[in-house]
mmCIF file of C-alpha atoms in Angstrom:
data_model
loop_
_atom_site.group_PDB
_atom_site.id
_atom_site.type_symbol
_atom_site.label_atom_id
_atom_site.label_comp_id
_atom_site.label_asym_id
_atom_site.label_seq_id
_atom_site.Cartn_x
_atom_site.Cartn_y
_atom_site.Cartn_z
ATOM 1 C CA UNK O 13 168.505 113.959 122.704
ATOM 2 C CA UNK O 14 171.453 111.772 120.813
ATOM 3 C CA UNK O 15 172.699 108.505 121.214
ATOM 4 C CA UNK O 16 176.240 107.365 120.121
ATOM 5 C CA UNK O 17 177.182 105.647 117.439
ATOM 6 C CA UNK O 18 180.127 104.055 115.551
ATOM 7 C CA UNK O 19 181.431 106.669 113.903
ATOM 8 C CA UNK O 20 184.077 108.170 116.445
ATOM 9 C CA UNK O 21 183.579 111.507 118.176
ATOM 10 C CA UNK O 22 180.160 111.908 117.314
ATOM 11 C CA UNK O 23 176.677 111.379 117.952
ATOM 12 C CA UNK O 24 173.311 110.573 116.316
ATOM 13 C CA UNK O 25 170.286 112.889 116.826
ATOM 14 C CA UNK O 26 167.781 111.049 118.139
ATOM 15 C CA UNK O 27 165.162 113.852 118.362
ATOM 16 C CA UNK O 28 164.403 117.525 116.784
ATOM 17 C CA UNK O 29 162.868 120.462 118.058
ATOM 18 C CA UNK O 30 160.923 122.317 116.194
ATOM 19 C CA UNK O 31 161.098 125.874 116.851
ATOM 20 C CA UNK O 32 157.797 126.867 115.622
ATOM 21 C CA UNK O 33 156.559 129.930 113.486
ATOM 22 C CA UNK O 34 157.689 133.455 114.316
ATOM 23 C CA UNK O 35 155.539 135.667 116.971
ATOM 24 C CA UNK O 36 153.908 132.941 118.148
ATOM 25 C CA UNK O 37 155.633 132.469 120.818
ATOM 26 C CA UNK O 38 154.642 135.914 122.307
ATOM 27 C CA UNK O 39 150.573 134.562 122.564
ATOM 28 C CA UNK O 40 150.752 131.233 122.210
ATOM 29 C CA UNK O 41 146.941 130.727 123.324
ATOM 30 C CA UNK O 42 145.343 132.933 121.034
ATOM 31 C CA UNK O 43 147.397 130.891 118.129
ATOM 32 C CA UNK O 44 146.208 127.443 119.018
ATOM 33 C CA UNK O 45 142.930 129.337 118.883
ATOM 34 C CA UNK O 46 143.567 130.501 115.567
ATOM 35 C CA UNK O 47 145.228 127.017 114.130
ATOM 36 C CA UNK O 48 142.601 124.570 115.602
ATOM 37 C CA UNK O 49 139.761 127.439 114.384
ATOM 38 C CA UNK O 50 141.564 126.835 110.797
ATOM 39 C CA UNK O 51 142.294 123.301 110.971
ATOM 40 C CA UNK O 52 138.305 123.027 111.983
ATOM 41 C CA UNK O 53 137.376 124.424 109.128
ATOM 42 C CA UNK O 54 139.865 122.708 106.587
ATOM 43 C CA UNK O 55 138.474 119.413 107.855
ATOM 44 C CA UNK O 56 134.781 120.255 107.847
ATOM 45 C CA UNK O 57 134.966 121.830 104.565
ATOM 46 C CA UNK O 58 137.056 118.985 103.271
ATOM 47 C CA UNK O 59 134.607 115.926 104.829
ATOM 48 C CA UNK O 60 131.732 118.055 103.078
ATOM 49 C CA UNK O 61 133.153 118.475 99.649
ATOM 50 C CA UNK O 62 133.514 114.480 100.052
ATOM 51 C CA UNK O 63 130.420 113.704 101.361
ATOM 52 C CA UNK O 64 128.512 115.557 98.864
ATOM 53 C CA UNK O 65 130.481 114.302 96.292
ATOM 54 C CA UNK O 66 130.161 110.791 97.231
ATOM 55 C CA UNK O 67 126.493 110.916 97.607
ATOM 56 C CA UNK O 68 125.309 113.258 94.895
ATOM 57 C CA UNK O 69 124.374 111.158 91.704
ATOM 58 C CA UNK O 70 124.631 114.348 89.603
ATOM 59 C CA UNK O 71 127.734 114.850 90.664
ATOM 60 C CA UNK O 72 129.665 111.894 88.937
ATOM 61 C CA UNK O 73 131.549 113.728 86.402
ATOM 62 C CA UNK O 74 135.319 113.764 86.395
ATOM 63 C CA UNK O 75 135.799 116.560 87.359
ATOM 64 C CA UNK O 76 134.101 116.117 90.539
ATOM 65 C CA UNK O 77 135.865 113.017 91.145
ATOM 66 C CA UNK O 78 139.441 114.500 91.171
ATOM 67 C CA UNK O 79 137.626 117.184 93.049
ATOM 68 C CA UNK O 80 137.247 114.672 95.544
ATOM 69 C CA UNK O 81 140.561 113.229 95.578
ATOM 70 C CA UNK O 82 141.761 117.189 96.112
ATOM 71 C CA UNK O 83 139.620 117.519 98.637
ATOM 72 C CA UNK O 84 141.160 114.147 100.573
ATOM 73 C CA UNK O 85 144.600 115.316 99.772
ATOM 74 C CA UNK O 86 143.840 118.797 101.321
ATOM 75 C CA UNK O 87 142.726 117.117 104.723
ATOM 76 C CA UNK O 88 145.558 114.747 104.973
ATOM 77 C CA UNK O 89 147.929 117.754 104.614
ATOM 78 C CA UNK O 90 146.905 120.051 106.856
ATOM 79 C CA UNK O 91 146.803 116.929 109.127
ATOM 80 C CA UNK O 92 150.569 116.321 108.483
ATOM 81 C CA UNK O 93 151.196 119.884 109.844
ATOM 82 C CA UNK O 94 148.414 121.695 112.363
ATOM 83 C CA UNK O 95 148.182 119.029 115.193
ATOM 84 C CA UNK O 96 152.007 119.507 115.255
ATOM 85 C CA UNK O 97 152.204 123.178 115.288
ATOM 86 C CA UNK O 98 149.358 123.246 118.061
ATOM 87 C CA UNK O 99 150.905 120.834 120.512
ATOM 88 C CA UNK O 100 154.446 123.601 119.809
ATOM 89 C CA UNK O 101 152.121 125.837 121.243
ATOM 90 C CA UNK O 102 150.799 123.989 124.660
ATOM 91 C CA UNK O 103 154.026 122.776 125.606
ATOM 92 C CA UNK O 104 157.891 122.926 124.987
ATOM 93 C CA UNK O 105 157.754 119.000 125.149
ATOM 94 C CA UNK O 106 154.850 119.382 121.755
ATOM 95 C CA UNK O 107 157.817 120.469 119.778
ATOM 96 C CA UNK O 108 159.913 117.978 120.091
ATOM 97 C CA UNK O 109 159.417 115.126 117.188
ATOM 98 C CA UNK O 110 161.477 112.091 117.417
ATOM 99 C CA UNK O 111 164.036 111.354 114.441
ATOM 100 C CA UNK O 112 161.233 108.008 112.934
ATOM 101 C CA UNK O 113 158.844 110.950 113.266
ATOM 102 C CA UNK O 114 160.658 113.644 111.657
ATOM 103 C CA UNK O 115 161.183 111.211 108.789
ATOM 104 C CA UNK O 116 157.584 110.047 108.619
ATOM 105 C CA UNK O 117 156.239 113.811 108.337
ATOM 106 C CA UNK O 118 158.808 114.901 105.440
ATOM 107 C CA UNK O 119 157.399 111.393 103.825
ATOM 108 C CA UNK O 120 153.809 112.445 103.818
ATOM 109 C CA UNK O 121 154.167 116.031 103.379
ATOM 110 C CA UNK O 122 156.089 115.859 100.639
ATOM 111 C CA UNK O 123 154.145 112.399 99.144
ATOM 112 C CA UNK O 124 150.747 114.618 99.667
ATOM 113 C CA UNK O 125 152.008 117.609 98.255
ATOM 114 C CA UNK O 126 153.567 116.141 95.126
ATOM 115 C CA UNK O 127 150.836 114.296 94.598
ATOM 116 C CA UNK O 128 148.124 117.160 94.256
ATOM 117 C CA UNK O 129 150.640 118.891 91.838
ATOM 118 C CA UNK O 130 150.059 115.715 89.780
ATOM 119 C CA UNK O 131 146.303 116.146 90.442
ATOM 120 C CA UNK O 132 146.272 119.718 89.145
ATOM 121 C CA UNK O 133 147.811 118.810 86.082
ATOM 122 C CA UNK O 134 145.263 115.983 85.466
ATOM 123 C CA UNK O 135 142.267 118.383 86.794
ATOM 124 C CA UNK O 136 144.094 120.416 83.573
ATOM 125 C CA UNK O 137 143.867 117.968 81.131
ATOM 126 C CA UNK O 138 140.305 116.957 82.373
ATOM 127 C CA UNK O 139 138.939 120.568 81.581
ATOM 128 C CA UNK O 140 140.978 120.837 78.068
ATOM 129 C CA UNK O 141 139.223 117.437 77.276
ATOM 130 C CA UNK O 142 135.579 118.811 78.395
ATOM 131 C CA UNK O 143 135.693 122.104 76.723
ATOM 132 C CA UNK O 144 137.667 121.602 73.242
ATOM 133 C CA UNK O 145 137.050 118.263 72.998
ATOM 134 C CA UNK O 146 133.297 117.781 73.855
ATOM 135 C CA UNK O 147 132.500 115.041 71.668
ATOM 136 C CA UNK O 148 134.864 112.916 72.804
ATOM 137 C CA UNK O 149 135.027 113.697 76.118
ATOM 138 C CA UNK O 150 132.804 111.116 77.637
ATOM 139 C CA UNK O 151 134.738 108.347 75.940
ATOM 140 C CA UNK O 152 138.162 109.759 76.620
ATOM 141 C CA UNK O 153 137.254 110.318 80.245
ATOM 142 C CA UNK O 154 135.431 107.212 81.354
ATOM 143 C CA UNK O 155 135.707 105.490 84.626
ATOM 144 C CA UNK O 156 138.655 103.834 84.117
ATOM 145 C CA UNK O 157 140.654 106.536 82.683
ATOM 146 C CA UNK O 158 139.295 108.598 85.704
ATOM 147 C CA UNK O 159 140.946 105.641 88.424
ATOM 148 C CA UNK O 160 143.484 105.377 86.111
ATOM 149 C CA UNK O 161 144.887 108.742 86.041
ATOM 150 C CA UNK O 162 144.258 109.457 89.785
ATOM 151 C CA UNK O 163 146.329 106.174 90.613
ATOM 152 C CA UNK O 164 149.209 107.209 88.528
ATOM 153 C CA UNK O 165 148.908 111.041 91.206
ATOM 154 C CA UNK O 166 149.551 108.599 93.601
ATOM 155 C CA UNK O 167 152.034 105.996 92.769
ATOM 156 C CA UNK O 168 153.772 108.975 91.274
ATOM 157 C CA UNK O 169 154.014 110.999 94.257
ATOM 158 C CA UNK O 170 154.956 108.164 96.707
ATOM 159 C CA UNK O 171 157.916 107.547 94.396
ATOM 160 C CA UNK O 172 158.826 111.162 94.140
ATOM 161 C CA UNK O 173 158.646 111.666 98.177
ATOM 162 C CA UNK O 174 160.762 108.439 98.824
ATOM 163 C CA UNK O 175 163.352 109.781 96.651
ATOM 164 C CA UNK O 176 163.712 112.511 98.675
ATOM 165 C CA UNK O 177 163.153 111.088 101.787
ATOM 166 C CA UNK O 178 165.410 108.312 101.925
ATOM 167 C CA UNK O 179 168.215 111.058 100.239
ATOM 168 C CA UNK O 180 167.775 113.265 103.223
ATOM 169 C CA UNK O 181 167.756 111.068 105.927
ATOM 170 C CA UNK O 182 171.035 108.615 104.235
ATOM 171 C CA UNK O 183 173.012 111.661 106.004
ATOM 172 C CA UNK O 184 174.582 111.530 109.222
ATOM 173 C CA UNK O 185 172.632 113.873 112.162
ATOM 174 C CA UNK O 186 174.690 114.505 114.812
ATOM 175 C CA UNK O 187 173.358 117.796 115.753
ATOM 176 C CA UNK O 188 172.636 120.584 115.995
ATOM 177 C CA UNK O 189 168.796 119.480 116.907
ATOM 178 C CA UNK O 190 166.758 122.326 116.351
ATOM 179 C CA UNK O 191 164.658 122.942 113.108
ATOM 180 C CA UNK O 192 164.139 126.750 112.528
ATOM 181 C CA UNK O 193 161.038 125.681 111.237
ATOM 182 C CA UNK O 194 157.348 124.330 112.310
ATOM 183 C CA UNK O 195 157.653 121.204 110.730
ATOM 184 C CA UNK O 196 160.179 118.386 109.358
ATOM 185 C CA UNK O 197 160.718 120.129 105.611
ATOM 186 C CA UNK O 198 163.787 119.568 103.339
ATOM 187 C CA UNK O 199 165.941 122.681 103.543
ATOM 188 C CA UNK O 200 165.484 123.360 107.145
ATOM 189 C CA UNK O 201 166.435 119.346 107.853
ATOM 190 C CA UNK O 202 169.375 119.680 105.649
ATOM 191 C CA UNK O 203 170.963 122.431 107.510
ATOM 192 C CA UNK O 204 171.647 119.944 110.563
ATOM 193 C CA UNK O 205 173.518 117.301 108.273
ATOM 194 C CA UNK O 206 176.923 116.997 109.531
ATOM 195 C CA UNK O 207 177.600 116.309 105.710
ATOM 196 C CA UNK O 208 178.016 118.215 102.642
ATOM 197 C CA UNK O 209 174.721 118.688 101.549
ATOM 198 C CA UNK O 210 175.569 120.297 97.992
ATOM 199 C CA UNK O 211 174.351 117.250 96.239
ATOM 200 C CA UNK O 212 171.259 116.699 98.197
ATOM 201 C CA UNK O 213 170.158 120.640 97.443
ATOM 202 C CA UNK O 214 171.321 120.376 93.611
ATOM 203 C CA UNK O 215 168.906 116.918 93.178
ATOM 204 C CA UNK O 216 166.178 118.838 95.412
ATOM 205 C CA UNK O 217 166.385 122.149 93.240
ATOM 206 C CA UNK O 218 166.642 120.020 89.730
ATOM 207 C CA UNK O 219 164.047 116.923 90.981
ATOM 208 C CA UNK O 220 161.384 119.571 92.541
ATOM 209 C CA UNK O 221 162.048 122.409 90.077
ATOM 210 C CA UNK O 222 161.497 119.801 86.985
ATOM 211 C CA UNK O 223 158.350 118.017 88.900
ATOM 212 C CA UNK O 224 156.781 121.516 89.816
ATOM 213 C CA UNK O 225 157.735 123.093 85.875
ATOM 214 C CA UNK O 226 156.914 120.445 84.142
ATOM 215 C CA UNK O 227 153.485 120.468 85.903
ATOM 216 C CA UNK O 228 153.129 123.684 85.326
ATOM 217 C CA UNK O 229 153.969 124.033 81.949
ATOM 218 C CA UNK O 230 151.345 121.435 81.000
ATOM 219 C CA UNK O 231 148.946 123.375 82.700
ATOM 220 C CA UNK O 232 149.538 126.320 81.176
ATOM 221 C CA UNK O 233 149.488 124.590 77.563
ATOM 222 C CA UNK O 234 145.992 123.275 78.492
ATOM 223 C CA UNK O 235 144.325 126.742 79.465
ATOM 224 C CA UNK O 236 146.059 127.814 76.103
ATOM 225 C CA UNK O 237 143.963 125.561 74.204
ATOM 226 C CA UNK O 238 141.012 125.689 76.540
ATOM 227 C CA UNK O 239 141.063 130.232 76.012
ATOM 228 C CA UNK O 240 141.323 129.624 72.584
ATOM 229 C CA UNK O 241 138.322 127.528 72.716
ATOM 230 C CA UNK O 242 136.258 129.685 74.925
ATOM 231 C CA UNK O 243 136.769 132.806 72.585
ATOM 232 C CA UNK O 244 135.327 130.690 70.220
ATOM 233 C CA UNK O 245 132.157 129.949 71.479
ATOM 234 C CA UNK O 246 128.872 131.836 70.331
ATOM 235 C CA UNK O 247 126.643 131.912 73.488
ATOM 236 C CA UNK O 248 127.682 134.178 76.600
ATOM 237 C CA UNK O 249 126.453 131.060 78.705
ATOM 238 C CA UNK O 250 128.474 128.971 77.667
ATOM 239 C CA UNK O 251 131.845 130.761 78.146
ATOM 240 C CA UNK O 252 130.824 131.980 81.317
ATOM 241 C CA UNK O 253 129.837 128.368 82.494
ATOM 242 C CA UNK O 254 133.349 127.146 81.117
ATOM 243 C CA UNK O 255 135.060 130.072 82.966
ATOM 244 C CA UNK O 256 133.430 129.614 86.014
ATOM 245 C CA UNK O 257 134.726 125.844 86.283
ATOM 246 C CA UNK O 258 138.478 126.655 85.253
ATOM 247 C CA UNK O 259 138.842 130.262 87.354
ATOM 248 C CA UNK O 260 138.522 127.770 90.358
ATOM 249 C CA UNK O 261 140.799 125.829 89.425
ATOM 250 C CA UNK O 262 143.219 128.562 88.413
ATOM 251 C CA UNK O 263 142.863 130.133 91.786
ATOM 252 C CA UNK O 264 144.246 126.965 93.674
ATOM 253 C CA UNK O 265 146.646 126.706 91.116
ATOM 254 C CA UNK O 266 148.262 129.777 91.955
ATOM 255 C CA UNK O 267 147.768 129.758 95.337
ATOM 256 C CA UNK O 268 149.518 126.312 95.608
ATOM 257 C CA UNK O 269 152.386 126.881 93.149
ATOM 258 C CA UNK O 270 153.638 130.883 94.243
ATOM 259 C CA UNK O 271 154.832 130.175 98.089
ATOM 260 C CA UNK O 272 157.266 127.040 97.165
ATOM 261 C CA UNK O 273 158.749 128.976 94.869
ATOM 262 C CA UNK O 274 159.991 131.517 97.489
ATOM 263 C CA UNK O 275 160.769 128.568 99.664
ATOM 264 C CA UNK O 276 162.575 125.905 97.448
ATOM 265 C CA UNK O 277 164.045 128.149 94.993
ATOM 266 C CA UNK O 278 165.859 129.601 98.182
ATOM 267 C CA UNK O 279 166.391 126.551 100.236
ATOM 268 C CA UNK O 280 169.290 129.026 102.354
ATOM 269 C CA UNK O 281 166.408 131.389 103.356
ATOM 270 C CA UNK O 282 164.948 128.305 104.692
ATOM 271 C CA UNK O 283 163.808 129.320 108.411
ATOM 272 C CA UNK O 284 161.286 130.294 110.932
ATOM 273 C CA UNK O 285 161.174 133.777 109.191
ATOM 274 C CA UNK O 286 160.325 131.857 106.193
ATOM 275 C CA UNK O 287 157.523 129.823 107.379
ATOM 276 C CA UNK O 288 154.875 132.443 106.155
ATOM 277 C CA UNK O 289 154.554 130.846 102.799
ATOM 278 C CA UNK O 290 154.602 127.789 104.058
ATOM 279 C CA UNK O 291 151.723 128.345 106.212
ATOM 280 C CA UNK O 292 150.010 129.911 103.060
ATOM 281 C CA UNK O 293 149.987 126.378 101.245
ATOM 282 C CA UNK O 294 150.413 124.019 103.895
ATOM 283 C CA UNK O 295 147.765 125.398 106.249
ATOM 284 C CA UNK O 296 145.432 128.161 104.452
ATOM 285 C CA UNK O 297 145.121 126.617 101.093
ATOM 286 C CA UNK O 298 143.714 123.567 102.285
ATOM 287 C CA UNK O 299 141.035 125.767 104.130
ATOM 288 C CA UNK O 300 140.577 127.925 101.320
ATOM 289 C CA UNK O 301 139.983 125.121 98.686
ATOM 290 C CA UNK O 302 136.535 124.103 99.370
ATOM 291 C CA UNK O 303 135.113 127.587 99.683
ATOM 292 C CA UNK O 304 136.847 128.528 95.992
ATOM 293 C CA UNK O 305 134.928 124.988 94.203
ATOM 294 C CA UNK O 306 131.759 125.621 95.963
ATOM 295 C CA UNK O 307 131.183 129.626 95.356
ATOM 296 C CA UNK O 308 131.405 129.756 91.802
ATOM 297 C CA UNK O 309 129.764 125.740 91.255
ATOM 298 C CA UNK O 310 126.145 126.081 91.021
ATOM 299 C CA UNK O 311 125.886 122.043 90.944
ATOM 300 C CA UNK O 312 127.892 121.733 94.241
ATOM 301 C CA UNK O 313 125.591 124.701 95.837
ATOM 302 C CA UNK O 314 122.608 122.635 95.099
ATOM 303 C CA UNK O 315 124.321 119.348 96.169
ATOM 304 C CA UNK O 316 125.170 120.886 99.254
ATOM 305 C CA UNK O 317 121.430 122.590 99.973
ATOM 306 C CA UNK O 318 120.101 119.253 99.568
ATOM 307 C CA UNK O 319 122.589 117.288 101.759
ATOM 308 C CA UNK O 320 122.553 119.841 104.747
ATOM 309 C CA UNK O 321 118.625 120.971 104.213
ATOM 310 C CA UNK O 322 116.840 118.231 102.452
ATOM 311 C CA UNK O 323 113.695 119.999 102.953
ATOM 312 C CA UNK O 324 114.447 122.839 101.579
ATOM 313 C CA UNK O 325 113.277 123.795 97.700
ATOM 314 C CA UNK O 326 115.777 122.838 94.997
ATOM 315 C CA UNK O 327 116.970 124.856 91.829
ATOM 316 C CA UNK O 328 116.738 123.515 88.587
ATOM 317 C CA UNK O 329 118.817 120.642 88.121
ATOM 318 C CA UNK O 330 121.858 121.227 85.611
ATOM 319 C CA UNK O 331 124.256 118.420 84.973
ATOM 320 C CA UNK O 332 127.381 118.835 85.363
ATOM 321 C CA UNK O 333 129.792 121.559 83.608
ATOM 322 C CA UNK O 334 131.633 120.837 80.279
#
């Protein structure tokens, strides 16, 4: 498990083991069960939402574009985490992860996750644009502001995940080896630096509490404006059309912002008791994402009837929401 090195007296970890999620050790079966029944699902759900997407002319709208981009960040996270937490469960050797590959997961778990922060807060913007600026809308939110804005999720979140990346890992490992956690996260990590680690949690606290509040905030500001615009409207349909698009996106929004908060606001409580928020967002979300857009969408109901049962008699078609 370590390898020396020149520092005297010690030792570099060469490999982690994960200790998994809590009670899951006591029926290891029916979890796998459970986490490749979920995973399933997130990935199905996620291909569909693309698919349809991708192949539905009426659906070319912004907002279904950065619906698709969600929809690609959703799989690739739950793809960062599940596979790992299923081979824990087969075998003792599944939860081992090799130092490269401990530093490769944080990487992409944090680059994904950051990322569809950034997303939400354009998805935001989007819908403040649509509904209280209608007129405008199509010109503010053409094509190229549409690739524009998504590239800048991106770019922005690889930057924000090396940051913390290449600060976690420029400490010295020497064990401890074992992660009380089910994957390679920042405040579980930490706790095996055989370094002060005050300065890596006060940049982690101020870099990921600005990122996530700043985020936030703007996304609150938007719904301000986009309420105040809704009240104003004189037909029922239309408010309830404009609600219908932004209580899905609400819904995620919550569901994705409450669990780090108990996690990264506490890194000390950081643990396999405290991987049941984790799980929440980094497992569940991602499953429940798909089903939240396509319940309340009438346009990605039909796009879906068609694509799965092209036979089968359409609805009136509606273009897209405002």
């Amino acid at each position: 498990m370590k390898v020396k090195t020149e520092y005297p007296n010690q030792t570099v970890v060469s490999h982690f083991f994960l200790e998994g999620l809590r009670f899951t050790a006591e029926h290891p079966s029916l979890f796998f069960l459970l986490f490749l029944l979920i995973y399933s699902i997130t990935m199905m759900g996620n291909l569909l939402i693309l698919i349809t997407v991708g192949c539905d002319p009426q659906l070319r709208s912004p907002m279904y574009h950065f619906l698709g981009h969600l929809s690609f960040l959703d799989a690739c996270l739950s793809t960062v985490t599940v596979p790992k937490v299923m081979a824990g469960l087969l075998t003792l050797d599944g939860k081992l992860i090799s130092f490269e590959g401990c530093t490769i997961q944080l990487y992409c778990f944090h680059f994904l996750a950051s990322t569809e922060c950034f997303l939400y807060t354009v998805m935001a913007y989007d819908r403040y644009l649509a509904i209280c600026q209608p007129l405008h809308y199509p010109v503010a939110m053409n094509r190229r502001m549409c690739a524009g804005l998504a590239g800048i999720t991106w770019a922005t979140g690889a930057v924000h995940s090396a940051i913390h990346t290449s600060l976690t890992f420029h400490l010295p490992y020497c064990g401890p080896h074992h992660i009380a956690y089910f994957f390679c996260d920042i405040p579980p990590v930490l706790k095996l630096a055989c370094a002060d680690t005050t300065t890596n949690e006060l940049v982690m606290l101020a870099n990921i509490g600005i990122v996530a509040a700043g985020c936030l905030i703007l996304i609150v500001i938007s719904y301000v404006f986009i309420a105040a615009a809704v009240l104003r409207m004189r037909t029922a349909e239309g408010r309830q059309r404009a609600c219908s698009t932004c209580t899905a996106h609400l819904t995620v929004v919550l569901l994705y912002y409450v669990p780090p908060v108990c996690i990264y606001l506490q890194p000390s409580s950081s643990g396999v008791g405290a991987g049941a928020p984790a799980v929440f967002y980094t497992i569940v979300t991602p499953m429940l994402n798909p089903f939240i857009y396509t319940l309340r969408n009438k346009e990605v109901k039909r796009a879906l009837r068609k694509l799965l049962w092209p036979g089968s008699p359409e609805s009136p078609a509606r273009g897209p929401p405002q």
